[in-house]
mmCIF file of C-alpha atoms in Angstrom:
data_model
loop_
_atom_site.group_PDB
_atom_site.id
_atom_site.type_symbol
_atom_site.label_atom_id
_atom_site.label_comp_id
_atom_site.label_asym_id
_atom_site.label_seq_id
_atom_site.Cartn_x
_atom_site.Cartn_y
_atom_site.Cartn_z
ATOM 1 C CA MET K 1 -31.483 -3.741 -10.299
ATOM 2 C CA SER K 2 -30.582 -6.849 -7.773
ATOM 3 C CA VAL K 3 -27.447 -6.859 -6.075
ATOM 4 C CA THR K 4 -25.280 -9.425 -4.562
ATOM 5 C CA LEU K 5 -24.210 -8.609 -1.328
ATOM 6 C CA TRP K 6 -20.634 -10.052 0.077
ATOM 7 C CA PRO K 7 -19.474 -11.016 3.315
ATOM 8 C CA VAL K 8 -16.928 -8.011 4.570
ATOM 9 C CA ALA K 9 -14.137 -10.311 6.593
ATOM 10 C CA PRO K 10 -13.753 -12.947 4.096
ATOM 11 C CA THR K 11 -13.832 -10.877 1.174
ATOM 12 C CA LEU K 12 -10.792 -8.762 2.473
ATOM 13 C CA GLU K 13 -9.285 -12.164 3.677
ATOM 14 C CA ALA K 14 -9.527 -13.259 -0.017
ATOM 15 C CA ILE K 15 -7.081 -10.006 -1.071
ATOM 16 C CA ARG K 16 -4.852 -9.930 1.482
ATOM 17 C CA PRO K 17 -1.921 -12.071 -0.731
ATOM 18 C CA PHE K 18 -2.325 -9.086 -3.232
ATOM 19 C CA VAL K 19 -1.703 -6.170 -1.027
ATOM 20 C CA ALA K 20 1.981 -5.143 -0.567
ATOM 21 C CA ASP K 21 3.082 -4.264 3.580
ATOM 22 C CA CYS K 22 4.301 -1.508 2.655
ATOM 23 C CA LEU K 23 0.651 -0.669 1.738
ATOM 24 C CA VAL K 24 -0.772 -2.133 4.336
ATOM 25 C CA GLY K 25 0.856 -3.421 7.730
ATOM 26 C CA ALA K 26 0.149 -6.401 10.202
ATOM 27 C CA ARG K 27 -1.283 -3.479 12.559
ATOM 28 C CA ALA K 28 -3.551 -1.829 10.048
ATOM 29 C CA TRP K 29 -4.833 -5.602 8.890
ATOM 30 C CA SER K 30 -5.130 -6.065 12.445
ATOM 31 C CA ASP K 31 -7.783 -2.771 12.812
ATOM 32 C CA ILE K 32 -9.157 -3.454 9.652
ATOM 33 C CA LEU K 33 -10.294 -7.038 9.869
ATOM 34 C CA ALA K 34 -11.449 -6.146 13.369
ATOM 35 C CA VAL K 35 -13.921 -3.517 11.990
ATOM 36 C CA ALA K 36 -14.900 -6.291 9.166
ATOM 37 C CA THR K 37 -15.983 -8.784 11.315
ATOM 38 C CA ARG K 38 -18.658 -6.725 13.351
ATOM 39 C CA LEU K 39 -20.048 -5.530 9.722
ATOM 40 C CA PRO K 40 -22.965 -7.298 8.788
ATOM 41 C CA GLU K 41 -23.520 -8.736 5.062
ATOM 42 C CA GLY K 42 -24.844 -5.692 3.712
ATOM 43 C CA THR K 43 -22.335 -3.888 1.692
ATOM 44 C CA VAL K 44 -20.891 -4.567 -1.789
ATOM 45 C CA CYS K 45 -17.496 -2.877 -2.272
ATOM 46 C CA TYR K 46 -14.745 -1.654 -0.430
ATOM 47 C CA ASN K 47 -12.073 0.242 -0.517
ATOM 48 C CA LEU K 48 -8.425 0.553 1.646
ATOM 49 C CA GLU K 49 -6.963 4.305 2.094
ATOM 50 C CA CYS K 50 -3.612 3.901 2.052
ATOM 51 C CA ARG K 51 -1.242 7.027 2.681
ATOM 52 C CA LEU K 52 1.858 7.095 0.296
ATOM 53 C CA ALA K 53 4.164 9.385 2.008
ATOM 54 C CA GLU K 54 7.175 8.220 3.884
ATOM 55 C CA GLY K 55 6.370 6.672 7.425
ATOM 56 C CA GLN K 56 2.521 6.820 7.083
ATOM 57 C CA GLN K 57 1.211 3.184 7.468
ATOM 58 C CA ARG K 58 -2.319 4.628 8.603
ATOM 59 C CA VAL K 59 -5.347 2.818 6.544
ATOM 60 C CA ASP K 60 -8.700 3.263 6.828
ATOM 61 C CA LEU K 61 -12.086 1.138 5.542
ATOM 62 C CA LEU K 62 -14.754 2.494 3.438
ATOM 63 C CA ALA K 63 -17.419 0.285 2.425
ATOM 64 C CA VAL K 64 -20.803 0.636 0.231
ATOM 65 C CA VAL K 65 -24.333 0.106 0.989
ATOM 66 C CA ARG K 66 -26.746 -0.564 -1.941
ATOM 67 C CA ARG K 67 -30.176 0.685 -1.876
ATOM 68 C CA GLY K 68 -32.506 -2.551 -1.571
ATOM 69 C CA GLU K 69 -31.460 -5.102 0.226
ATOM 70 C CA GLY K 70 -28.204 -3.593 1.812
ATOM 71 C CA ALA K 71 -30.092 -1.146 3.144
ATOM 72 C CA ARG K 72 -32.685 -3.540 4.747
ATOM 73 C CA VAL K 73 -30.080 -4.924 6.549
ATOM 74 C CA TYR K 74 -28.774 -2.020 8.431
ATOM 75 C CA ALA K 75 -32.278 -0.849 9.044
ATOM 76 C CA GLY K 76 -32.549 -4.747 10.703
ATOM 77 C CA ARG K 77 -35.437 -5.641 8.520
ATOM 78 C CA ALA K 78 -33.125 -8.851 6.895
ATOM 79 C CA PRO K 79 -33.305 -11.164 9.921
ATOM 80 C CA ARG K 80 -30.927 -13.720 8.282
ATOM 81 C CA ARG K 81 -28.443 -11.101 8.407
ATOM 82 C CA THR K 82 -28.903 -9.076 11.325
ATOM 83 C CA PRO K 83 -26.248 -6.450 12.530
ATOM 84 C CA ARG K 84 -24.413 -7.270 15.715
ATOM 85 C CA PRO K 85 -27.005 -6.072 18.604
ATOM 86 C CA GLU K 86 -23.347 -3.957 20.209
ATOM 87 C CA LEU K 87 -22.955 -1.722 17.496
ATOM 88 C CA PHE K 88 -26.117 -0.152 18.454
ATOM 89 C CA ARG K 89 -24.942 0.712 22.299
ATOM 90 C CA ASP K 90 -23.792 3.768 20.618
ATOM 91 C CA GLU K 91 -26.115 6.535 20.277
ATOM 92 C CA ARG K 92 -24.431 7.867 17.097
ATOM 93 C CA TRP K 93 -24.983 4.103 15.598
ATOM 94 C CA ARG K 94 -28.523 4.383 16.525
ATOM 95 C CA ARG K 95 -28.992 7.566 14.115
ATOM 96 C CA ILE K 96 -27.215 5.239 11.584
ATOM 97 C CA ARG K 97 -30.181 2.558 12.044
ATOM 98 C CA ARG K 98 -32.949 5.203 12.039
ATOM 99 C CA LEU K 99 -31.061 6.992 8.742
ATOM 100 C CA PHE K 100 -31.300 2.911 6.780
ATOM 101 C CA THR K 101 -34.734 2.483 8.252
ATOM 102 C CA SER K 102 -35.544 6.227 6.301
ATOM 103 C CA TRP K 103 -33.606 5.224 3.587
ATOM 104 C CA VAL K 104 -35.787 1.722 3.057
ATOM 105 C CA ASP K 105 -39.343 3.233 4.054
ATOM 106 C CA GLY K 106 -39.424 7.440 2.691
ATOM 107 C CA ALA K 107 -38.193 9.471 -0.321
ATOM 108 C CA LEU K 108 -34.389 9.112 0.314
ATOM 109 C CA GLU K 109 -34.765 5.263 -1.597
ATOM 110 C CA ARG K 110 -35.950 7.060 -4.716
ATOM 111 C CA LEU K 111 -32.999 9.887 -4.518
ATOM 112 C CA SER K 112 -30.324 8.101 -3.349
ATOM 113 C CA PRO K 113 -28.611 4.643 -4.950
ATOM 114 C CA ASN K 114 -25.668 3.978 -2.426
ATOM 115 C CA ILE K 115 -24.519 5.282 0.965
ATOM 116 C CA TRP K 116 -20.800 4.526 2.016
ATOM 117 C CA LEU K 117 -19.220 4.398 5.370
ATOM 118 C CA GLU K 118 -15.971 5.052 6.263
ATOM 119 C CA PHE K 119 -13.945 4.003 8.832
ATOM 120 C CA ASP K 120 -10.883 6.141 10.795
ATOM 121 C CA LEU K 121 -9.107 3.794 11.719
ATOM 122 C CA ASP K 122 -6.153 5.202 13.731
ATOM 123 C CA GLY K 123 -4.732 1.976 15.811
ATOM 124 C CA GLY K 124 -6.530 2.735 18.843
ATOM 125 C CA GLY K 125 -8.424 -0.635 19.237
ATOM 126 C CA ILE K 126 -11.703 0.753 18.429
ATOM 127 C CA ARG K 127 -14.311 -1.801 19.318
ATOM 128 C CA VAL K 128 -17.511 -0.179 18.054
ATOM 129 C CA PRO K 129 -16.326 1.884 15.336
ATOM 130 C CA VAL K 130 -18.779 4.843 14.298
ATOM 131 C CA PRO K 131 -18.271 5.585 10.608
ATOM 132 C CA GLN K 132 -18.381 8.692 8.500
ATOM 133 C CA LEU K 133 -21.500 8.725 6.091
ATOM 134 C CA GLY K 134 -22.029 9.704 2.726
ATOM 135 C CA ILE K 135 -25.152 9.465 0.786
ATOM 136 C CA CYS K 136 -25.253 9.506 -2.967
ATOM 137 C CA ILE K 137 -27.638 12.865 -3.803
ATOM 138 C CA ASP K 138 -27.211 11.476 -7.723
ATOM 139 C CA PRO K 139 -29.851 8.523 -9.075
ATOM 140 C CA CYS K 140 -28.416 8.283 -11.963
ATOM 141 C CA MET K 141 -24.887 7.388 -10.976
ATOM 142 C CA TYR K 142 -25.497 3.588 -11.743
ATOM 143 C CA GLU K 143 -28.804 4.138 -14.087
ATOM 144 C CA PRO K 144 -28.100 6.879 -16.247
ATOM 145 C CA ASP K 145 -31.957 7.326 -17.724
ATOM 146 C CA ALA K 146 -33.013 7.702 -13.938
ATOM 147 C CA HIS K 147 -34.443 10.987 -12.871
ATOM 148 C CA ARG K 148 -33.350 13.004 -10.020
ATOM 149 C CA PRO K 149 -35.638 16.180 -9.109
ATOM 150 C CA PRO K 150 -33.925 19.745 -9.526
ATOM 151 C CA VAL K 151 -31.464 20.456 -6.653
ATOM 152 C CA THR K 152 -33.540 23.622 -5.957
ATOM 153 C CA SER K 153 -36.627 21.475 -5.617
ATOM 154 C CA GLU K 154 -38.013 20.249 -1.901
ATOM 155 C CA ALA K 155 -38.550 16.663 -3.605
ATOM 156 C CA PHE K 156 -34.434 16.812 -3.453
ATOM 157 C CA ARG K 157 -33.645 18.949 -0.904
ATOM 158 C CA GLY K 158 -36.103 17.563 1.338
ATOM 159 C CA PRO K 159 -34.985 13.784 1.504
ATOM 160 C CA THR K 160 -30.887 14.869 1.642
ATOM 161 C CA GLU K 161 -31.651 17.917 4.313
ATOM 162 C CA ALA K 162 -33.640 15.392 6.847
ATOM 163 C CA ALA K 163 -30.786 12.351 6.510
ATOM 164 C CA ILE K 164 -28.459 14.928 7.551
ATOM 165 C CA GLU K 165 -30.200 16.158 10.569
ATOM 166 C CA LEU K 166 -31.106 12.718 11.795
ATOM 167 C CA LEU K 167 -27.449 12.238 11.700
ATOM 168 C CA ARG K 168 -26.236 15.082 13.451
ATOM 169 C CA GLY K 169 -28.905 14.256 16.284
ATOM 170 C CA LYS K 170 -30.001 18.700 15.648
ATOM 171 C CA PRO K 171 -31.650 20.670 12.954
ATOM 172 C CA LEU K 172 -29.310 22.661 10.805
ATOM 173 C CA THR K 173 -29.106 25.875 11.083
ATOM 174 C CA ARG K 174 -30.413 28.130 8.414
ATOM 175 C CA ALA K 175 -26.921 29.923 7.937
ATOM 176 C CA MET K 176 -25.586 26.152 7.462
ATOM 177 C CA ARG K 177 -28.667 24.946 5.366
ATOM 178 C CA GLU K 178 -27.893 27.626 2.641
ATOM 179 C CA ARG K 179 -24.368 26.946 2.191
ATOM 180 C CA VAL K 180 -25.193 23.327 1.585
ATOM 181 C CA ARG K 181 -27.792 24.813 -1.024
ATOM 182 C CA THR K 182 -25.340 26.850 -2.215
ATOM 183 C CA CYS K 183 -22.652 24.246 -3.003
ATOM 184 C CA ILE K 184 -24.906 21.930 -4.466
ATOM 185 C CA ALA K 185 -26.669 24.478 -7.045
ATOM 186 C CA GLU K 186 -23.226 25.878 -7.716
ATOM 187 C CA ALA K 187 -21.646 22.520 -8.956
ATOM 188 C CA GLU K 188 -24.598 21.749 -11.184
ATOM 189 C CA GLN K 189 -23.691 24.941 -13.326
ATOM 190 C CA PRO K 190 -20.255 24.349 -15.032
ATOM 191 C CA PRO K 191 -20.955 21.424 -18.295
ATOM 192 C CA GLU K 192 -21.232 18.171 -16.670
ATOM 193 C CA GLY K 193 -21.383 19.269 -13.134
ATOM 194 C CA ARG K 194 -22.499 17.209 -10.586
ATOM 195 C CA ALA K 195 -23.876 17.055 -7.006
ATOM 196 C CA ILE K 196 -22.716 13.553 -6.201
ATOM 197 C CA PHE K 197 -22.440 12.632 -2.344
ATOM 198 C CA LEU K 198 -23.277 14.757 0.617
ATOM 199 C CA GLY K 199 -21.822 13.633 4.079
ATOM 200 C CA ILE K 200 -21.225 13.765 7.784
ATOM 201 C CA THR K 201 -18.335 13.069 9.779
ATOM 202 C CA ASN K 202 -20.644 11.410 12.238
ATOM 203 C CA SER K 203 -17.476 10.213 14.286
ATOM 204 C CA ARG K 204 -15.705 13.425 15.266
ATOM 205 C CA SER K 205 -17.093 15.977 17.496
ATOM 206 C CA PRO K 206 -17.928 18.384 16.524
ATOM 207 C CA ASN K 207 -19.058 16.830 13.251
ATOM 208 C CA VAL K 208 -18.259 18.339 10.057
ATOM 209 C CA LEU K 209 -20.428 18.295 6.669
ATOM 210 C CA ARG K 210 -18.726 17.268 3.115
ATOM 211 C CA LEU K 211 -20.352 17.766 -0.130
ATOM 212 C CA TRP K 212 -18.734 15.637 -3.340
ATOM 213 C CA SER K 213 -19.201 16.992 -6.676
ATOM 214 C CA ARG K 214 -17.970 15.605 -9.806
ATOM 215 C CA LEU K 215 -16.671 18.578 -12.184
ATOM 216 C CA LYS K 216 -14.334 18.843 -15.383
ATOM 217 C CA VAL K 217 -10.925 19.674 -14.102
ATOM 218 C CA GLU K 218 -10.636 23.196 -15.805
ATOM 219 C CA THR K 219 -14.162 24.289 -14.078
ATOM 220 C CA VAL K 220 -12.495 23.652 -10.059
ATOM 221 C CA PRO K 221 -11.318 26.969 -9.151
ATOM 222 C CA ALA K 222 -14.646 28.938 -10.641
ATOM 223 C CA TYR K 223 -16.723 26.701 -8.789
ATOM 224 C CA LEU K 224 -14.423 27.699 -5.336
ATOM 225 C CA GLU K 225 -14.622 30.913 -5.940
ATOM 226 C CA ARG K 226 -18.665 30.713 -6.628
ATOM 227 C CA ILE K 227 -19.097 29.266 -3.264
ATOM 228 C CA GLY K 228 -16.794 31.807 -1.249
ATOM 229 C CA TRP K 229 -14.327 28.920 -0.402
ATOM 230 C CA LYS K 230 -10.857 30.711 0.951
ATOM 231 C CA GLY K 231 -8.347 27.980 1.356
ATOM 232 C CA PRO K 232 -5.136 27.914 -0.064
ATOM 233 C CA GLY K 233 -5.504 28.580 -3.838
ATOM 234 C CA GLU K 234 -2.075 27.989 -5.280
ATOM 235 C CA ARG K 235 -2.025 24.892 -3.874
ATOM 236 C CA VAL K 236 -5.434 24.082 -5.014
ATOM 237 C CA CYS K 237 -3.869 25.016 -8.997
ATOM 238 C CA PHE K 238 -0.634 23.187 -8.059
ATOM 239 C CA VAL K 239 -2.791 19.976 -7.614
ATOM 240 C CA LEU K 240 -4.883 20.495 -10.563
ATOM 241 C CA ASP K 241 -2.230 21.591 -12.895
ATOM 242 C CA ARG K 242 0.442 18.990 -11.590
ATOM 243 C CA LEU K 243 -1.262 16.147 -10.605
ATOM 244 C CA CYS K 244 -5.054 16.278 -12.341
ATOM 245 C CA ARG K 245 -4.080 17.844 -15.645
ATOM 246 C CA PRO K 246 -2.845 14.576 -17.052
ATOM 247 C CA ARG K 247 -6.567 12.714 -16.889
ATOM 248 C CA LYS K 248 -8.116 15.657 -19.069
ATOM 249 C CA GLY K 249 -11.940 14.902 -17.766
ATOM 250 C CA LEU K 250 -13.816 14.515 -14.544
ATOM 251 C CA VAL K 251 -12.823 14.621 -11.111
ATOM 252 C CA LYS K 252 -14.559 14.277 -7.838
ATOM 253 C CA LEU K 253 -14.301 17.522 -5.396
ATOM 254 C CA GLU K 254 -14.596 17.734 -1.764
ATOM 255 C CA VAL K 255 -15.181 20.474 0.387
ATOM 256 C CA GLU K 256 -16.303 20.795 3.500
ATOM 257 C CA LEU K 257 -18.291 22.949 6.097
ATOM 258 C CA GLN K 258 -17.561 23.398 9.466
ATOM 259 C CA GLY K 259 -20.351 24.668 11.450
ATOM 260 C CA GLU K 260 -21.658 27.824 9.130
ATOM 261 C CA GLU K 261 -18.487 28.505 7.265
ATOM 262 C CA LEU K 262 -16.481 26.549 4.551
ATOM 263 C CA SER K 263 -13.348 25.025 5.801
ATOM 264 C CA PRO K 264 -10.187 25.895 3.964
ATOM 265 C CA ARG K 265 -9.152 22.088 3.701
ATOM 266 C CA PHE K 266 -9.720 20.844 0.219
ATOM 267 C CA GLY K 267 -10.011 17.243 -1.478
ATOM 268 C CA VAL K 268 -9.757 16.232 -5.051
ATOM 269 C CA CYS K 269 -10.098 12.265 -6.437
ATOM 270 C CA THR K 270 -9.232 11.090 -9.684
ATOM 271 C CA GLU K 271 -11.018 8.731 -11.554
ATOM 272 C CA PHE K 272 -8.749 6.085 -13.604
ATOM 273 C CA CYS K 273 -10.519 2.754 -12.844
ATOM 274 C CA PRO K 274 -13.341 2.676 -15.201
ATOM 275 C CA GLU K 275 -11.373 2.665 -17.757
ATOM 276 C CA GLY K 276 -9.015 0.013 -16.586
ATOM 277 C CA ASP K 277 -6.319 1.512 -18.598
ATOM 278 C CA TYR K 278 -3.464 2.501 -16.176
ATOM 279 C CA ARG K 279 -0.811 4.383 -17.570
ATOM 280 C CA GLU K 280 -1.884 7.866 -17.117
ATOM 281 C CA ALA K 281 -2.004 6.410 -13.264
ATOM 282 C CA TRP K 282 1.508 5.252 -13.609
ATOM 283 C CA ARG K 283 2.858 8.538 -14.765
ATOM 284 C CA LEU K 284 1.087 10.037 -12.007
ATOM 285 C CA LEU K 285 2.737 8.018 -9.725
ATOM 286 C CA SER K 286 6.255 8.335 -11.277
ATOM 287 C CA GLY K 287 5.469 12.277 -10.591
ATOM 288 C CA LEU K 288 4.348 11.835 -6.587
ATOM 289 C CA VAL K 289 7.874 9.637 -6.255
ATOM 290 C CA ASN K 290 9.429 12.869 -7.295
ATOM 291 C CA LEU K 291 7.716 15.437 -5.689
ATOM 292 C CA GLY K 292 8.171 12.884 -2.550
ATOM 293 C CA GLN K 293 5.017 12.543 -2.302
ATOM 294 C CA CYS K 294 5.029 8.450 -2.587
ATOM 295 C CA THR K 295 7.966 5.890 -1.903
ATOM 296 C CA PRO K 296 9.207 4.092 -4.755
ATOM 297 C CA GLU K 297 8.223 1.238 -2.935
ATOM 298 C CA LYS K 298 4.513 1.824 -2.704
ATOM 299 C CA ARG K 299 4.893 2.605 -6.618
ATOM 300 C CA GLU K 300 5.555 -0.187 -7.396
ATOM 301 C CA ALA K 301 3.263 -2.333 -4.685
ATOM 302 C CA LEU K 302 0.067 -0.122 -6.396
ATOM 303 C CA GLN K 303 1.514 -0.838 -10.102
ATOM 304 C CA ALA K 304 1.230 -4.718 -9.001
ATOM 305 C CA TRP K 305 -2.323 -4.522 -7.366
ATOM 306 C CA PRO K 306 -4.816 -3.953 -10.213
ATOM 307 C CA GLY K 307 -6.449 -7.294 -11.833
ATOM 308 C CA THR K 308 -8.704 -10.248 -10.710
ATOM 309 C CA ALA K 309 -9.277 -13.368 -9.010
ATOM 310 C CA ARG K 310 -11.326 -15.953 -8.064
ATOM 311 C CA ALA K 311 -12.001 -16.927 -4.586
ATOM 312 C CA ALA K 312 -14.306 -18.571 -2.406
ATOM 313 C CA LEU K 313 -15.696 -16.260 0.128
ATOM 314 C CA ALA K 314 -17.358 -19.189 2.197
ATOM 315 C CA PRO K 315 -16.648 -23.398 2.091
ATOM 316 C CA GLY K 316 -18.574 -25.065 -0.376
ATOM 317 C CA ALA K 317 -19.885 -21.283 -1.629
ATOM 318 C CA TRP K 318 -19.609 -20.941 -5.408
ATOM 319 C CA PRO K 319 -16.366 -18.807 -6.423
ATOM 320 C CA VAL K 320 -16.654 -15.053 -7.169
ATOM 321 C CA ARG K 321 -14.344 -12.627 -9.046
ATOM 322 C CA ILE K 322 -12.810 -10.355 -7.017
ATOM 323 C CA HIS K 323 -11.672 -7.383 -9.397
ATOM 324 C CA ARG K 324 -8.845 -5.028 -8.126
ATOM 325 C CA MET K 325 -8.603 -1.424 -9.066
ATOM 326 C CA VAL K 326 -7.132 1.967 -7.640
ATOM 327 C CA ASP K 327 -7.783 5.600 -7.886
ATOM 328 C CA PHE K 328 -6.096 8.898 -5.639
ATOM 329 C CA LYS K 329 -6.905 11.310 -3.929
ATOM 330 C CA PHE K 330 -5.224 14.757 -2.604
ATOM 331 C CA VAL K 331 -6.033 16.694 0.060
ATOM 332 C CA VAL K 332 -4.544 20.211 0.804
ATOM 333 C CA TRP K 333 -4.640 21.365 4.336
ATOM 334 C CA PRO K 334 -5.084 24.850 5.973
ATOM 335 C CA ASP K 335 -1.733 25.410 6.076
ATOM 336 C CA GLY K 336 -1.079 24.167 2.574
ATOM 337 C CA THR K 337 0.173 20.685 3.649
ATOM 338 C CA LEU K 338 -0.327 18.281 0.495
ATOM 339 C CA GLU K 339 -1.415 14.361 1.843
ATOM 340 C CA THR K 340 -1.443 11.843 -0.977
ATOM 341 C CA LYS K 341 -3.593 8.267 -0.500
ATOM 342 C CA ALA K 342 -4.616 5.882 -2.675
ATOM 343 C CA TYR K 343 -8.007 3.645 -2.590
ATOM 344 C CA LEU K 344 -7.178 0.251 -2.808
ATOM 345 C CA MET K 345 -10.636 -0.675 -4.165
ATOM 346 C CA VAL K 346 -12.029 -4.374 -4.033
ATOM 347 C CA VAL K 347 -15.269 -5.225 -6.263
ATOM 348 C CA PRO K 348 -16.402 -8.691 -5.676
ATOM 349 C CA LEU K 349 -18.985 -10.020 -8.646
ATOM 350 C CA PHE K 350 -21.072 -13.194 -9.280
ATOM 351 C CA SER K 351 -18.571 -15.010 -11.702
ATOM 352 C CA LEU K 352 -19.491 -18.658 -13.835
ATOM 353 C CA LEU K 353 -15.741 -18.183 -15.064
#
């Protein structure tokens, strides 16, 4: 399936008038655009990850690369869209380029429809940012009829584990490999369960492995028990019952592997955007305000965010229609602290009208 690639900085500049300062302030915009101007034209959509609590102003940037032309851009195989050489002065970026090369040339291309890049922006004036990566391990994510090998097969394990080892710069230990395999296999057990992303915090040392699964809300506690997760269970129940239960559907669950052990950290993402009906989301936001997890000002800004608008991303270019959507993420830290985030989703699509 052919996809159109969009220039990063012009796309984000086009949606800037729709983003309230309380969600993305001037300094955060400066950090975001400093990264965006260094990225090649190889991505299809973006998220701005905003913290919702009082006084939390940090915003991170996520960009999605689709297989095909996007992968070739980051592998250096698309001459008119060559990445800036300065990116590859860092060995971690060189490993990322090798990953994209293997995505173009190897078995991973058949398995993974996209890879997302997440740039942690803390106001540190990063010149050459090194992203976290998430490798989609579900070829059916965009094409429901696509075939995925059984998760216990070498056709599945080989490409995914090789990709993570390439990014780590060293092999997984036997214990790490078994942990990852268990988490993936157990995610497939509940009805409608699916392991969807395997990632690595490539920008941090030591790096951390992350697995995202799509699960029914009511199956999450049993899944965590089966994989041996030992975090603050009462806080997980609070998040699922008070914050995710109204959704009555699927959530994206995030678990971490630090070394050879599962981290007590836990993340869960809602999924409101496919239907475009945000009544459940706005009820959730009101509840977050009552819990002190979101300010009233940020609630109003988020409610004003969804919509579409046309924009020309270059002089004389045909305008595109940029869709704006929102989802939420809740992170429970090992000490039980709850962190609430919103994703301002930015999806440019070709449009005649």
